[in-house]
Amino acid sequence: MTDTPAAPGWDAIDAALAPLYPNIEPRHVGYYPPMGFAGGALQGCSAYRAEGQWHYVTYGLSALYGPEEDDDPEWSGWGFEFTLRVPRGDEDQPPQWPYQMLQEMAKHVSSNQVLLEAGHRIDFRQPVTGHPHLPDAPPTGLTVFAFMEDPQLGTINTPHGKVIFLQAVGITAEEKARMLESSMEQVLELLAQGNPQLVTDPARAAWVPLERCQRRTVALMGILESALSAAP
């Protein structure tokens, strides 16, 4: 009989989720090959059934079992895990495409040594759902994932260092262009007006008009100019 190795990093993630989802058993998927083997990037991913949504959280980009020799002691592994929220109806099982797409993003991080942070984006130039290549992936106009700190999980301290939970938010190419013309924060703030937790809904269309971003940018510039002119 083989003893299960201690996983203090894994336990720290579970502890962060416990207050949000008391007495809720997540739908967990383990990956093969797991992290540490050729082609493996994550150890697993859990989907929690929340009100109106599935909340996915990855395990494996941070140090689950112990730090590597060259790890920054301030941060655990890569210093982050992915989260993703997608709409939930009456189904008992979560969609499968998010598990695969989160693994693909983790592979991108590991193979290309990409250190992602809040404010970064990954542009797939094709549906973020993996359509039409994944069996249950719906078609969508969302082709980019923008990353922000998960509003519920934030950043935690673990025995191996800090871990920030980076929530992937699906956006359109048009919304990415708006971000480049104004800012990511501004566009996500507009999206959150009708979607406070920024659930990635493959069925939605682009709805952040350019003029709204432009008006706000002009207003902010006006405030800045007024402040500068009033300065001694």
mmCIF file of C-alpha atoms in Angstrom, residues 4-231:
data_model
loop_
_atom_site.group_PDB
_atom_site.id
_atom_site.type_symbol
_atom_site.label_atom_id
_atom_site.label_comp_id
_atom_site.label_asym_id
_atom_site.label_seq_id
_atom_site.Cartn_x
_atom_site.Cartn_y
_atom_site.Cartn_z
ATOM 1 C CA THR A 4 -0.373 9.461 -0.246
ATOM 2 C CA PRO A 5 2.312 12.177 -0.295
ATOM 3 C CA ALA A 6 1.687 15.304 1.751
ATOM 4 C CA ALA A 7 0.397 18.166 -0.387
ATOM 5 C CA PRO A 8 0.378 21.337 1.743
ATOM 6 C CA GLY A 9 -0.046 23.537 -1.333
ATOM 7 C CA TRP A 10 -3.126 21.571 -2.398
ATOM 8 C CA ASP A 11 -4.485 21.756 1.149
ATOM 9 C CA ALA A 12 -4.043 25.546 1.146
ATOM 10 C CA ILE A 13 -6.153 25.860 -2.022
ATOM 11 C CA ASP A 14 -8.839 23.636 -0.507
ATOM 12 C CA ALA A 15 -8.796 25.773 2.645
ATOM 13 C CA ALA A 16 -9.357 28.936 0.584
ATOM 14 C CA LEU A 17 -12.352 27.348 -1.149
ATOM 15 C CA ALA A 18 -13.950 25.825 1.953
ATOM 16 C CA PRO A 19 -15.599 29.041 3.254
ATOM 17 C CA LEU A 20 -17.084 29.755 -0.191
ATOM 18 C CA TYR A 21 -18.471 26.265 -0.731
ATOM 19 C CA PRO A 22 -19.172 24.638 2.654
ATOM 20 C CA ASN A 23 -20.370 21.048 2.396
ATOM 21 C CA ILE A 24 -20.191 21.166 -1.407
ATOM 22 C CA GLU A 25 -18.320 18.348 -3.128
ATOM 23 C CA PRO A 26 -16.622 19.662 -6.276
ATOM 24 C CA ARG A 27 -16.543 17.838 -9.594
ATOM 25 C CA HIS A 28 -12.824 17.093 -9.772
ATOM 26 C CA VAL A 29 -10.845 15.980 -12.800
ATOM 27 C CA GLY A 30 -7.304 14.627 -12.649
ATOM 28 C CA TYR A 31 -5.052 15.053 -15.671
ATOM 29 C CA TYR A 32 -2.933 12.460 -17.426
ATOM 30 C CA PRO A 33 -0.081 12.816 -17.729
ATOM 31 C CA PRO A 34 0.040 14.881 -14.547
ATOM 32 C CA MET A 35 2.389 17.788 -13.969
ATOM 33 C CA GLY A 36 6.022 16.786 -13.776
ATOM 34 C CA PHE A 37 5.729 14.395 -16.724
ATOM 35 C CA ALA A 38 6.229 15.220 -20.394
ATOM 36 C CA GLY A 39 3.094 16.914 -21.691
ATOM 37 C CA GLY A 40 1.606 17.430 -18.228
ATOM 38 C CA ALA A 41 0.986 20.878 -16.765
ATOM 39 C CA LEU A 42 -1.745 20.495 -14.125
ATOM 40 C CA GLN A 43 -2.429 17.923 -11.456
ATOM 41 C CA GLY A 44 -6.170 18.531 -11.493
ATOM 42 C CA CYS A 45 -9.082 20.950 -11.667
ATOM 43 C CA SER A 46 -12.227 21.261 -9.540
ATOM 44 C CA ALA A 47 -15.575 22.721 -10.588
ATOM 45 C CA TYR A 48 -17.794 24.016 -7.798
ATOM 46 C CA ARG A 49 -21.539 24.328 -8.229
ATOM 47 C CA ALA A 50 -22.432 27.922 -7.314
ATOM 48 C CA GLU A 51 -25.571 29.975 -7.846
ATOM 49 C CA GLY A 52 -26.008 30.337 -11.602
ATOM 50 C CA GLN A 53 -22.460 29.289 -12.392
ATOM 51 C CA TRP A 54 -19.738 26.665 -12.301
ATOM 52 C CA HIS A 55 -16.535 27.910 -10.667
ATOM 53 C CA TYR A 56 -13.420 26.071 -11.908
ATOM 54 C CA VAL A 57 -10.139 26.153 -9.976
ATOM 55 C CA THR A 58 -6.876 24.529 -11.096
ATOM 56 C CA TYR A 59 -4.235 22.678 -9.094
ATOM 57 C CA GLY A 60 -0.645 22.470 -10.266
ATOM 58 C CA LEU A 61 0.722 25.812 -11.417
ATOM 59 C CA SER A 62 1.579 26.502 -7.789
ATOM 60 C CA ALA A 63 3.765 24.136 -5.751
ATOM 61 C CA LEU A 64 1.389 21.508 -4.371
ATOM 62 C CA TYR A 65 3.888 19.128 -2.775
ATOM 63 C CA GLY A 66 7.047 21.150 -2.331
ATOM 64 C CA PRO A 67 9.029 23.983 -3.945
ATOM 65 C CA GLU A 68 11.595 23.451 -6.681
ATOM 66 C CA GLU A 69 15.191 24.496 -6.046
ATOM 67 C CA ASP A 70 14.990 27.541 -8.316
ATOM 68 C CA ASP A 71 11.556 28.749 -7.114
ATOM 69 C CA ASP A 72 11.179 32.284 -5.780
ATOM 70 C CA PRO A 73 10.590 31.753 -2.037
ATOM 71 C CA GLU A 74 8.026 34.567 -2.011
ATOM 72 C CA TRP A 75 5.789 32.796 -4.530
ATOM 73 C CA SER A 76 4.591 29.202 -4.763
ATOM 74 C CA GLY A 77 5.630 27.657 -8.089
ATOM 75 C CA TRP A 78 4.447 29.966 -10.846
ATOM 76 C CA GLY A 79 2.701 32.027 -8.194
ATOM 77 C CA PHE A 80 -0.812 31.550 -9.549
ATOM 78 C CA GLU A 81 -3.640 29.161 -10.319
ATOM 79 C CA PHE A 82 -6.363 29.666 -12.926
ATOM 80 C CA THR A 83 -10.054 30.084 -12.203
ATOM 81 C CA LEU A 84 -12.943 30.307 -14.644
ATOM 82 C CA ARG A 85 -16.669 30.871 -14.203
ATOM 83 C CA VAL A 86 -19.195 29.630 -16.761
ATOM 84 C CA PRO A 87 -23.015 29.667 -16.678
ATOM 85 C CA ARG A 88 -24.857 26.827 -14.950
ATOM 86 C CA GLY A 89 -28.383 25.675 -15.668
ATOM 87 C CA ASP A 90 -30.104 22.649 -14.147
ATOM 88 C CA GLU A 91 -27.358 20.215 -15.121
ATOM 89 C CA ASP A 92 -25.658 18.080 -12.459
ATOM 90 C CA GLN A 93 -22.339 17.842 -14.271
ATOM 91 C CA PRO A 94 -20.205 20.797 -15.365
ATOM 92 C CA PRO A 95 -19.230 21.372 -18.994
ATOM 93 C CA GLN A 96 -16.048 19.512 -19.914
ATOM 94 C CA TRP A 97 -14.501 22.078 -22.261
ATOM 95 C CA PRO A 98 -13.251 24.368 -19.436
ATOM 96 C CA TYR A 99 -11.190 21.513 -17.968
ATOM 97 C CA GLN A 100 -9.422 21.067 -21.304
ATOM 98 C CA MET A 101 -8.932 24.760 -22.053
ATOM 99 C CA LEU A 102 -7.493 25.446 -18.592
ATOM 100 C CA GLN A 103 -5.049 22.582 -19.124
ATOM 101 C CA GLU A 104 -4.081 23.995 -22.528
ATOM 102 C CA MET A 105 -3.374 27.402 -20.979
ATOM 103 C CA ALA A 106 -1.309 25.766 -18.244
ATOM 104 C CA LYS A 107 0.707 23.920 -20.908
ATOM 105 C CA HIS A 108 1.293 27.260 -22.645
ATOM 106 C CA VAL A 109 2.600 28.718 -19.380
ATOM 107 C CA SER A 110 4.884 25.766 -18.647
ATOM 108 C CA SER A 111 6.270 25.161 -22.134
ATOM 109 C CA ASN A 112 6.854 28.831 -22.956
ATOM 110 C CA GLN A 113 7.862 29.983 -19.461
ATOM 111 C CA VAL A 114 5.097 32.609 -19.444
ATOM 112 C CA LEU A 115 4.575 34.424 -16.149
ATOM 113 C CA LEU A 116 0.984 35.641 -16.276
ATOM 114 C CA GLU A 117 -0.355 38.426 -14.075
ATOM 115 C CA ALA A 118 -3.633 40.262 -13.597
ATOM 116 C CA GLY A 119 -3.991 42.590 -16.585
ATOM 117 C CA HIS A 120 -2.524 40.126 -19.087
ATOM 118 C CA ARG A 121 -4.388 38.441 -21.947
ATOM 119 C CA ILE A 122 -4.141 35.293 -24.064
ATOM 120 C CA ASP A 123 -5.513 35.747 -27.591
ATOM 121 C CA PHE A 124 -6.560 32.403 -29.075
ATOM 122 C CA ARG A 125 -7.801 33.965 -32.342
ATOM 123 C CA GLN A 126 -10.462 31.260 -32.206
ATOM 124 C CA PRO A 127 -13.220 30.374 -29.710
ATOM 125 C CA VAL A 128 -11.999 30.188 -26.114
ATOM 126 C CA THR A 129 -14.271 27.160 -25.690
ATOM 127 C CA GLY A 130 -12.157 25.063 -28.053
ATOM 128 C CA HIS A 131 -15.018 24.859 -30.575
ATOM 129 C CA PRO A 132 -15.174 22.927 -32.888
ATOM 130 C CA HIS A 133 -12.368 20.684 -31.633
ATOM 131 C CA LEU A 134 -13.855 19.672 -28.255
ATOM 132 C CA PRO A 135 -17.044 17.563 -28.156
ATOM 133 C CA ASP A 136 -19.163 19.747 -25.854
ATOM 134 C CA ALA A 137 -17.620 23.115 -26.744
ATOM 135 C CA PRO A 138 -20.242 25.646 -27.864
ATOM 136 C CA PRO A 139 -19.550 28.122 -30.660
ATOM 137 C CA THR A 140 -18.790 31.600 -29.373
ATOM 138 C CA GLY A 141 -17.534 35.008 -30.401
ATOM 139 C CA LEU A 142 -15.250 35.097 -27.341
ATOM 140 C CA THR A 143 -11.700 34.610 -28.620
ATOM 141 C CA VAL A 144 -9.537 36.128 -25.872
ATOM 142 C CA PHE A 145 -9.057 35.433 -22.173
ATOM 143 C CA ALA A 146 -8.307 38.492 -20.041
ATOM 144 C CA PHE A 147 -6.946 37.811 -16.558
ATOM 145 C CA MET A 148 -7.949 39.482 -13.325
ATOM 146 C CA GLU A 149 -7.617 38.559 -9.666
ATOM 147 C CA ASP A 150 -10.507 36.276 -8.748
ATOM 148 C CA PRO A 151 -12.865 38.537 -6.749
ATOM 149 C CA GLN A 152 -13.658 35.838 -4.185
ATOM 150 C CA LEU A 153 -10.367 33.971 -3.845
ATOM 151 C CA GLY A 154 -7.839 36.792 -4.282
ATOM 152 C CA THR A 155 -4.310 35.928 -3.124
ATOM 153 C CA ILE A 156 -3.467 33.411 -0.405
ATOM 154 C CA ASN A 157 -0.396 32.493 1.597
ATOM 155 C CA THR A 158 0.689 28.859 1.478
ATOM 156 C CA PRO A 159 3.594 26.971 3.093
ATOM 157 C CA HIS A 160 5.467 27.383 -0.216
ATOM 158 C CA GLY A 161 4.711 31.073 -0.816
ATOM 159 C CA LYS A 162 1.908 33.237 -2.142
ATOM 160 C CA VAL A 163 -0.629 32.162 -4.782
ATOM 161 C CA ILE A 164 -2.870 34.543 -6.716
ATOM 162 C CA PHE A 165 -5.987 33.096 -8.300
ATOM 163 C CA LEU A 166 -6.167 34.489 -11.837
ATOM 164 C CA GLN A 167 -9.698 34.441 -13.195
ATOM 165 C CA ALA A 168 -9.900 34.019 -16.959
ATOM 166 C CA VAL A 169 -12.604 36.245 -18.449
ATOM 167 C CA GLY A 170 -13.700 35.539 -22.015
ATOM 168 C CA ILE A 171 -13.878 38.624 -24.222
ATOM 169 C CA THR A 172 -14.324 39.345 -27.925
ATOM 170 C CA ALA A 173 -11.689 40.674 -30.324
ATOM 171 C CA GLU A 174 -13.638 43.930 -30.342
ATOM 172 C CA GLU A 175 -13.447 44.176 -26.550
ATOM 173 C CA LYS A 176 -9.718 43.491 -26.682
ATOM 174 C CA ALA A 177 -9.407 46.427 -29.092
ATOM 175 C CA ARG A 178 -11.334 48.580 -26.605
ATOM 176 C CA MET A 179 -8.876 47.561 -23.897
ATOM 177 C CA LEU A 180 -5.955 48.657 -26.053
ATOM 178 C CA GLU A 181 -7.657 52.000 -26.721
ATOM 179 C CA SER A 182 -8.653 52.612 -23.095
ATOM 180 C CA SER A 183 -7.670 50.020 -20.466
ATOM 181 C CA MET A 184 -8.484 46.483 -19.429
ATOM 182 C CA GLU A 185 -9.764 47.695 -16.072
ATOM 183 C CA GLN A 186 -12.179 50.068 -17.765
ATOM 184 C CA VAL A 187 -13.634 47.459 -20.124
ATOM 185 C CA LEU A 188 -13.959 44.815 -17.391
ATOM 186 C CA GLU A 189 -15.689 47.373 -15.195
ATOM 187 C CA LEU A 190 -18.238 47.975 -17.949
ATOM 188 C CA LEU A 191 -18.731 44.239 -18.471
ATOM 189 C CA ALA A 192 -19.227 43.762 -14.729
ATOM 190 C CA GLN A 193 -22.192 46.150 -14.709
ATOM 191 C CA GLY A 194 -24.373 43.375 -16.062
ATOM 192 C CA ASN A 195 -22.232 40.485 -14.856
ATOM 193 C CA PRO A 196 -20.698 41.250 -11.426
ATOM 194 C CA GLN A 197 -18.559 38.111 -11.158
ATOM 195 C CA LEU A 198 -17.572 38.222 -14.835
ATOM 196 C CA VAL A 199 -18.912 34.799 -15.732
ATOM 197 C CA THR A 200 -17.685 33.742 -19.174
ATOM 198 C CA ASP A 201 -20.892 33.154 -21.123
ATOM 199 C CA PRO A 202 -20.133 31.718 -24.582
ATOM 200 C CA ALA A 203 -23.582 32.818 -25.777
ATOM 201 C CA ARG A 204 -23.078 36.508 -25.184
ATOM 202 C CA ALA A 205 -22.159 39.020 -27.862
ATOM 203 C CA ALA A 206 -19.839 42.010 -27.604
ATOM 204 C CA TRP A 207 -21.624 44.803 -25.818
ATOM 205 C CA VAL A 208 -19.016 47.344 -24.652
ATOM 206 C CA PRO A 209 -19.441 50.256 -27.067
ATOM 207 C CA LEU A 210 -16.331 52.166 -28.066
ATOM 208 C CA GLU A 211 -17.941 55.529 -27.360
ATOM 209 C CA ARG A 212 -18.524 54.614 -23.694
ATOM 210 C CA CYS A 213 -14.834 53.864 -23.249
ATOM 211 C CA GLN A 214 -13.869 57.009 -25.129
ATOM 212 C CA ARG A 215 -16.196 59.204 -23.062
ATOM 213 C CA ARG A 216 -14.748 57.876 -19.840
ATOM 214 C CA THR A 217 -11.177 58.298 -21.095
ATOM 215 C CA VAL A 218 -11.890 61.909 -22.082
ATOM 216 C CA ALA A 219 -13.501 62.553 -18.692
ATOM 217 C CA LEU A 220 -10.509 61.105 -16.838
ATOM 218 C CA MET A 221 -8.115 63.171 -18.944
ATOM 219 C CA GLY A 222 -10.164 66.264 -18.132
ATOM 220 C CA ILE A 223 -9.911 65.540 -14.407
ATOM 221 C CA LEU A 224 -6.159 64.995 -14.715
ATOM 222 C CA GLU A 225 -5.659 68.229 -16.678
ATOM 223 C CA SER A 226 -7.708 70.173 -14.118
ATOM 224 C CA ALA A 227 -5.636 68.730 -11.286
ATOM 225 C CA LEU A 228 -2.380 69.586 -13.040
ATOM 226 C CA SER A 229 -3.457 73.142 -13.816
ATOM 227 C CA ALA A 230 -4.502 73.662 -10.194
ATOM 228 C CA ALA A 231 -1.194 72.378 -8.844
#
